[in-house]
C-alpha cells in the first residue's frame, strides 16, 4: 500500500490538481523543523519558508526539488500554472504603467497575490509491480 496526495494549485484564472507520489508531510530539506544550521547559527529554511510543511515547498522552493514526487505531465502542469501566475501579475503591472496619470489615480496598483497550494485529498493505492 502506498499513499499519494492530491494537491490543488490555484491562481486567479486557473487551477490544476496534481498527484504527489509521497506520504511526506514535512519539508524534505529541514524535515519539518523549518530551520537549518548555517555557520552563523540557525536560519529559516529556504525551501519551505520556515513552516516545515511539505506543501509550503511548492510556494518557496525556487529550485524545484519537489519534482521527483510528480509525473512528467504533472511537472509540466505545475510549471505552467506558476508561469501563468507570474505572468498575470506582470501583465497587470504593465497595464497599470500604461495608464494616464488621471486613470492611474482611480485604479489600484496591482498587488502580488500568492499562488495557492493546498492538499485536498489522500489516496491509498495498491502498488502493482
Ligand atoms: Zn524546510
CSV table of C-alpha atoms and ligand atoms in Angstrom, one decimal:
chain,number,residue,atom,x,y,z
A,1,UNK,CA,0.0,0.0,0.0
A,2,UNK,CA,1.3,3.4,-0.8
A,3,UNK,CA,-0.1,6.8,-0.2
A,4,UNK,CA,-0.4,9.7,-2.7
A,5,UNK,CA,-1.8,13.1,-2.2
A,6,UNK,CA,-3.8,15.2,-4.5
A,7,UNK,CA,-2.7,18.8,-4.5
A,8,UNK,CA,-4.5,21.8,-5.7
A,9,UNK,CA,-2.7,24.8,-7.3
A,10,UNK,CA,-4.8,27.8,-7.8
A,11,UNK,CA,-4.2,31.2,-9.3
A,12,UNK,CA,-6.7,33.8,-10.3
A,13,UNK,CA,-7.7,32.4,-13.6
A,14,UNK,CA,-6.8,28.8,-13.4
A,15,UNK,CA,-6.4,25.8,-11.2
A,16,UNK,CA,-4.9,22.4,-11.5
A,17,UNK,CA,-4.9,19.3,-9.5
A,18,UNK,CA,-1.8,17.1,-9.4
A,19,UNK,CA,-0.8,13.9,-7.6
A,20,UNK,CA,2.3,13.7,-5.4
A,21,UNK,CA,3.6,10.2,-5.1
A,22,UNK,CA,4.6,10.5,-1.4
A,23,UNK,CA,3.1,10.5,2.0
A,24,UNK,CA,5.5,13.1,3.2
A,25,UNK,CA,4.1,15.8,5.5
A,26,UNK,CA,7.2,17.7,6.1
A,27,UNK,CA,9.7,19.7,4.0
A,28,UNK,CA,12.3,17.4,2.6
A,29,UNK,CA,15.2,19.7,3.4
A,30,UNK,CA,14.6,20.6,7.0
A,31,UNK,CA,12.4,17.6,7.9
A,32,UNK,CA,9.8,19.8,9.4
A,33,UNK,CA,11.9,21.9,11.8
A,34,UNK,CA,11.6,25.0,9.5
A,35,UNK,CA,15.2,25.8,10.2
A,36,UNK,CA,18.6,24.8,9.1
A,37,UNK,CA,22.1,25.3,10.5
A,38,UNK,CA,24.4,27.8,9.0
A,39,UNK,CA,27.8,28.8,10.1
A,40,UNK,CA,26.2,31.8,11.9
A,41,UNK,CA,23.5,29.8,13.7
A,42,UNK,CA,20.0,28.8,12.7
A,43,UNK,CA,18.2,30.3,9.8
A,44,UNK,CA,14.7,29.8,8.3
A,45,UNK,CA,14.7,27.0,5.8
A,46,UNK,CA,14.6,28.5,2.2
A,47,UNK,CA,12.8,25.5,0.8
A,48,UNK,CA,9.6,25.8,2.9
A,49,UNK,CA,9.9,29.4,4.1
A,50,UNK,CA,10.3,28.3,7.7
A,51,UNK,CA,7.0,26.5,8.1
A,52,UNK,CA,8.4,23.0,7.8
A,53,UNK,CA,5.5,21.8,5.7
A,54,UNK,CA,5.8,19.7,2.6
A,55,UNK,CA,3.1,21.7,0.9
A,56,UNK,CA,4.9,25.0,1.5
A,57,UNK,CA,7.8,23.8,-0.6
A,58,UNK,CA,5.8,24.5,-3.7
A,59,UNK,CA,5.5,28.1,-2.8
A,60,UNK,CA,9.1,28.7,-1.7
A,61,UNK,CA,11.4,26.2,-3.3
A,62,UNK,CA,12.7,28.0,-6.4
A,63,UNK,CA,15.0,25.1,-7.2
A,64,UNK,CA,12.0,22.8,-7.7
A,65,UNK,CA,13.4,20.0,-5.6
A,66,UNK,CA,9.9,18.6,-5.2
A,67,UNK,CA,9.8,17.5,-8.9
A,68,UNK,CA,10.7,13.9,-8.1
A,69,UNK,CA,7.4,13.4,-6.4
A,70,UNK,CA,5.4,14.0,-9.6
A,71,UNK,CA,4.9,12.5,-13.1
A,72,UNK,CA,6.3,14.4,-16.1
A,73,UNK,CA,2.8,15.6,-17.0
A,74,UNK,CA,2.2,17.0,-13.5
A,75,UNK,CA,5.5,18.8,-13.5
A,76,UNK,CA,4.5,20.5,-16.8
A,77,UNK,CA,1.2,21.5,-15.2
A,78,UNK,CA,2.9,22.9,-12.2
A,79,UNK,CA,5.4,24.9,-14.4
A,80,UNK,CA,2.5,26.2,-16.5
A,81,UNK,CA,0.4,27.4,-13.6
A,82,UNK,CA,3.5,29.1,-11.9
A,83,UNK,CA,4.2,30.9,-15.2
A,84,UNK,CA,0.6,31.9,-15.6
A,85,UNK,CA,0.5,33.1,-12.0
A,86,UNK,CA,3.6,35.3,-12.6
A,87,UNK,CA,2.5,36.5,-16.0
A,88,UNK,CA,-0.9,37.7,-14.6
A,89,UNK,CA,0.9,39.9,-12.1
A,90,UNK,CA,3.4,41.3,-14.6
A,91,UNK,CA,0.7,41.9,-17.1
A,92,UNK,CA,-1.4,43.8,-14.5
A,93,UNK,CA,1.7,45.9,-13.6
A,94,UNK,CA,2.4,46.6,-17.2
A,95,UNK,CA,-1.3,47.6,-17.8
A,96,UNK,CA,-1.2,49.9,-14.9
A,97,UNK,CA,2.0,51.6,-16.0
A,98,UNK,CA,0.4,52.3,-19.4
A,99,UNK,CA,-2.4,54.2,-17.9
A,100,UNK,CA,-2.6,58.0,-18.0
A,101,UNK,CA,-1.9,59.8,-14.7
A,102,UNK,CA,-5.6,60.6,-14.5
A,103,UNK,CA,-6.7,57.0,-14.9
A,104,UNK,CA,-3.9,55.6,-12.7
A,105,UNK,CA,-5.3,57.6,-9.8
A,106,UNK,CA,-8.6,55.7,-9.9
A,107,UNK,CA,-7.2,52.2,-10.4
A,108,UNK,CA,-5.4,50.4,-7.6
A,109,UNK,CA,-1.9,49.3,-8.2
A,110,UNK,CA,-1.9,45.5,-8.7
A,111,UNK,CA,-1.0,43.5,-5.6
A,112,UNK,CA,1.1,40.4,-5.9
A,113,UNK,CA,-1.0,37.5,-4.7
A,114,UNK,CA,0.3,34.2,-3.6
A,115,UNK,CA,-0.2,31.1,-5.7
A,116,UNK,CA,-2.5,29.0,-3.6
A,117,UNK,CA,-1.3,25.4,-2.9
A,118,UNK,CA,-3.4,23.1,-0.8
A,119,UNK,CA,-3.5,19.4,-0.1
A,120,UNK,CA,-7.0,18.3,-1.0
A,121,UNK,CA,-7.0,14.5,-0.5
A,122,UNK,CA,-5.0,11.5,0.4
A,123,UNK,CA,-5.3,8.5,-1.8
A,124,UNK,CA,-4.4,5.0,-0.8
A,125,UNK,CA,-3.1,2.9,-3.7
A,126,UNK,CA,-2.1,-0.6,-4.1
A,127,UNK,CA,1.2,-0.6,-6.0
A,128,UNK,CA,1.2,-3.3,-8.7
A,129,UNK,CA,4.5,-4.4,-9.8
B,1,LIG,ZN1,12.1,23.3,5.2
